[in-house]
mmCIF file of C-alpha atoms in Angstrom:
data_model
loop_
_atom_site.group_PDB
_atom_site.id
_atom_site.type_symbol
_atom_site.label_atom_id
_atom_site.label_comp_id
_atom_site.label_asym_id
_atom_site.label_seq_id
_atom_site.Cartn_x
_atom_site.Cartn_y
_atom_site.Cartn_z
ATOM 1 C CA MET A 281 24.799 255.733 40.762
ATOM 2 C CA THR A 282 26.784 252.736 39.506
ATOM 3 C CA SER A 283 27.516 249.873 41.441
ATOM 4 C CA PHE A 284 29.888 247.047 40.521
ATOM 5 C CA VAL A 285 29.107 243.318 41.346
ATOM 6 C CA HIS A 286 31.939 240.990 41.677
ATOM 7 C CA VAL A 287 30.532 237.433 41.365
ATOM 8 C CA ASP A 288 33.021 234.741 41.607
ATOM 9 C CA TYR A 289 32.163 231.795 39.316
ATOM 10 C CA ALA A 290 34.125 228.556 39.108
ATOM 11 C CA THR A 291 36.414 228.452 36.249
ATOM 12 C CA GLU A 292 36.227 224.509 36.123
ATOM 13 C CA HIS A 293 33.138 222.390 36.035
ATOM 14 C CA PRO A 294 33.321 220.165 39.181
ATOM 15 C CA GLY A 295 32.072 217.019 37.114
ATOM 16 C CA VAL A 296 34.947 217.510 34.475
ATOM 17 C CA VAL A 297 37.428 217.869 37.535
ATOM 18 C CA ARG A 298 36.107 214.476 38.878
ATOM 19 C CA ALA A 299 36.520 212.824 35.536
ATOM 20 C CA GLU A 300 39.929 214.049 34.838
ATOM 21 C CA ARG A 301 40.970 212.767 38.290
ATOM 22 C CA ALA A 302 39.296 209.387 37.759
ATOM 23 C CA LEU A 303 41.200 209.159 34.456
ATOM 24 C CA GLU A 304 44.366 210.001 35.827
ATOM 25 C CA SER A 305 43.897 207.385 38.761
ATOM 26 C CA PHE A 306 43.129 204.854 36.248
ATOM 27 C CA LYS A 307 46.266 205.635 34.292
ATOM 28 C CA GLN A 308 48.329 205.350 37.306
ATOM 29 C CA PHE A 309 46.658 201.918 38.321
ATOM 30 C CA ARG A 310 47.293 200.770 34.607
ATOM 31 C CA ARG A 311 50.993 201.756 34.850
ATOM 32 C CA GLY A 312 51.447 199.755 37.978
ATOM 33 C CA PHE A 313 49.555 196.725 36.397
ATOM 34 C CA ASP A 314 51.871 193.758 35.389
ATOM 35 C CA GLY A 315 50.012 191.601 32.944
ATOM 36 C CA ALA A 316 52.373 188.619 33.163
ATOM 37 C CA ARG A 317 51.828 188.720 37.049
ATOM 38 C CA ALA A 318 48.288 188.703 36.632
ATOM 39 C CA THR A 319 48.294 185.867 34.124
ATOM 40 C CA ALA A 320 50.428 183.875 36.308
ATOM 41 C CA SER A 321 48.366 184.374 39.185
ATOM 42 C CA LEU A 322 45.198 183.331 37.071
ATOM 43 C CA LEU A 323 47.067 180.205 35.944
ATOM 44 C CA LEU A 324 48.148 179.268 39.330
ATOM 45 C CA ALA A 325 44.601 179.813 40.700
ATOM 46 C CA ALA A 326 43.232 177.461 38.071
ATOM 47 C CA LEU A 327 45.820 174.797 38.885
ATOM 48 C CA VAL A 328 45.391 175.030 42.533
ATOM 49 C CA SER A 329 41.620 174.934 42.260
ATOM 50 C CA ALA A 330 41.826 171.668 39.959
ATOM 51 C CA LEU A 331 44.185 169.963 42.681
ATOM 52 C CA LEU A 332 41.561 171.074 45.250
ATOM 53 C CA VAL A 333 38.825 169.433 43.313
ATOM 54 C CA VAL A 334 40.776 166.381 43.102
ATOM 55 C CA ALA A 335 41.721 166.332 46.779
ATOM 56 C CA ASN A 336 37.917 167.039 47.693
ATOM 57 C CA GLN A 337 37.179 164.059 45.644
ATOM 58 C CA VAL A 338 39.427 161.829 47.572
ATOM 59 C CA VAL A 339 38.286 163.291 50.845
ATOM 60 C CA ASP A 340 34.573 162.701 50.067
ATOM 61 C CA THR A 341 35.414 158.900 49.789
ATOM 62 C CA TRP A 342 36.706 158.817 53.443
ATOM 63 C CA THR A 343 34.378 157.876 56.221
ATOM 64 C CA GLU A 344 32.903 160.645 58.522
ATOM 65 C CA GLY A 345 35.299 159.723 61.355
ATOM 66 C CA HIS A 346 38.225 161.190 59.507
ATOM 67 C CA LEU A 347 36.897 164.527 58.690
ATOM 68 C CA LEU A 348 39.510 166.600 60.580
ATOM 69 C CA ALA A 349 42.360 164.637 58.969
ATOM 70 C CA ALA A 350 40.609 165.050 55.513
ATOM 71 C CA TRP A 351 40.590 168.846 55.939
ATOM 72 C CA ILE A 352 44.200 168.827 57.086
ATOM 73 C CA VAL A 353 45.169 166.840 53.930
ATOM 74 C CA LEU A 354 42.943 169.141 51.848
ATOM 75 C CA TRP A 355 44.778 172.261 52.951
ATOM 76 C CA THR A 356 48.035 170.626 52.930
ATOM 77 C CA VAL A 357 47.562 170.049 49.300
ATOM 78 C CA ALA A 358 46.232 173.658 48.841
ATOM 79 C CA PHE A 359 49.293 175.335 50.378
ATOM 80 C CA ALA A 360 51.904 172.855 49.007
ATOM 81 C CA SER A 361 50.588 173.361 45.418
ATOM 82 C CA LEU A 362 50.686 177.261 45.949
ATOM 83 C CA ALA A 363 54.366 177.069 47.212
ATOM 84 C CA LEU A 364 55.350 174.513 44.570
ATOM 85 C CA LEU A 365 53.638 175.803 41.196
ATOM 86 C CA ALA A 366 53.981 179.832 41.935
ATOM 87 C CA SER A 367 57.485 180.145 40.034
ATOM 88 C CA PRO A 368 56.941 177.439 37.418
ATOM 89 C CA VAL A 369 53.442 179.195 36.389
ATOM 90 C CA ARG A 370 55.085 182.798 36.430
ATOM 91 C CA ARG A 371 57.700 181.631 34.024
ATOM 92 C CA LEU A 372 55.188 180.017 32.051
ATOM 93 C CA ALA A 373 53.098 183.189 31.551
ATOM 94 C CA ALA A 374 56.099 185.315 30.913
ATOM 95 C CA ALA A 375 57.162 183.048 28.277
ATOM 96 C CA SER A 376 53.746 182.612 26.554
ATOM 97 C CA ARG A 377 53.389 186.544 26.654
ATOM 98 C CA SER A 378 56.801 187.177 25.176
ATOM 99 C CA GLY A 379 56.056 184.461 22.434
ATOM 100 C CA LEU A 380 52.587 186.150 21.643
ATOM 101 C CA LYS A 381 54.323 189.481 21.263
ATOM 102 C CA ARG A 382 57.022 187.915 18.964
ATOM 103 C CA TRP A 383 54.320 186.252 16.928
ATOM 104 C CA ILE A 384 52.214 189.394 16.583
ATOM 105 C CA THR A 385 55.314 191.372 15.490
ATOM 106 C CA ALA A 386 56.251 188.748 12.921
ATOM 107 C CA TYR A 387 52.612 188.513 11.653
ATOM 108 C CA ARG A 388 52.581 192.422 11.341
ATOM 109 C CA ALA A 389 55.745 192.470 9.391
ATOM 110 C CA ALA A 390 54.677 189.689 6.908
ATOM 111 C CA GLU A 391 51.289 191.539 6.603
ATOM 112 C CA GLN A 392 53.305 194.726 5.667
ATOM 113 C CA ASP A 393 55.519 192.611 3.295
ATOM 114 C CA ARG A 394 52.419 191.318 1.536
ATOM 115 C CA LYS A 395 50.742 194.661 1.144
ATOM 116 C CA LEU A 396 54.200 196.101 -0.220
ATOM 117 C CA TRP A 397 54.351 193.117 -2.751
ATOM 118 C CA GLU A 398 50.739 193.951 -4.098
ATOM 119 C CA VAL A 399 51.527 197.507 -4.476
ATOM 120 C CA ALA A 400 54.878 196.473 -6.216
ATOM 121 C CA LEU A 401 52.915 194.072 -8.630
ATOM 122 C CA SER A 402 51.000 197.089 -9.826
ATOM 123 C CA ASP A 403 53.704 199.747 -9.722
ATOM 124 C CA ALA A 404 56.932 199.335 -11.792
ATOM 125 C CA ARG A 405 58.644 201.984 -9.696
ATOM 126 C CA VAL A 406 58.139 200.211 -6.499
ATOM 127 C CA MET A 407 59.298 196.975 -7.982
ATOM 128 C CA ALA A 408 62.303 198.678 -9.177
ATOM 129 C CA ASP A 409 63.217 200.041 -5.670
ATOM 130 C CA ILE A 410 62.642 196.585 -4.195
ATOM 131 C CA SER A 411 65.021 195.167 -6.836
ATOM 132 C CA ARG A 412 67.527 197.733 -6.226
ATOM 133 C CA ALA A 413 67.388 197.053 -2.468
ATOM 134 C CA MET A 414 67.809 193.426 -2.815
ATOM 135 C CA ASN A 415 70.859 193.867 -5.230
ATOM 136 C CA LEU A 416 72.473 196.121 -2.566
ATOM 137 C CA SER A 417 71.719 193.609 0.037
ATOM 138 C CA THR A 418 73.217 190.777 -1.904
ATOM 139 C CA ARG A 419 76.478 192.873 -2.736
ATOM 140 C CA ALA A 420 76.902 193.822 1.027
ATOM 141 C CA GLN A 421 76.531 190.035 1.976
ATOM 142 C CA ARG A 422 79.156 189.209 -0.675
ATOM 143 C CA LEU A 423 81.579 191.784 0.660
ATOM 144 C CA MET A 424 80.966 190.595 4.225
ATOM 145 C CA ARG A 425 81.840 187.093 3.055
ATOM 146 C CA SER A 426 85.121 188.235 1.454
ATOM 147 C CA HIS A 427 86.406 190.168 4.214
ATOM 148 C CA TYR A 428 85.962 187.116 6.489
#
């Protein structure tokens, strides 16, 4: 007599499924992450920390009788610096980030131009192509000047 056995095996490994979910959640976290905002928050925290250290040094010079007033001054400095420095630090972080991106783009373009020039020095065909492109560019500039 023949008997059939139906065994249900998992078609996916549970560890692989967990790893895929973790990777997907990390990708979603990264999409929601704003680097400029994080940089601004870090700079703001550094500035506020520096102000608090200075305020703490001032507070330490006071006598023990004015300890409550010292803590009030210290926290006033902390919250005022957070309120006053938040937007300038955010703008500074955004400007520095965009400046860095422009610099990286310009550096990569210069590096590609340098490599092309090295190839052109050893290959006459590439040099002829560059020369032709430069001639076409100067002709186009002359035509644009003559029309305006």
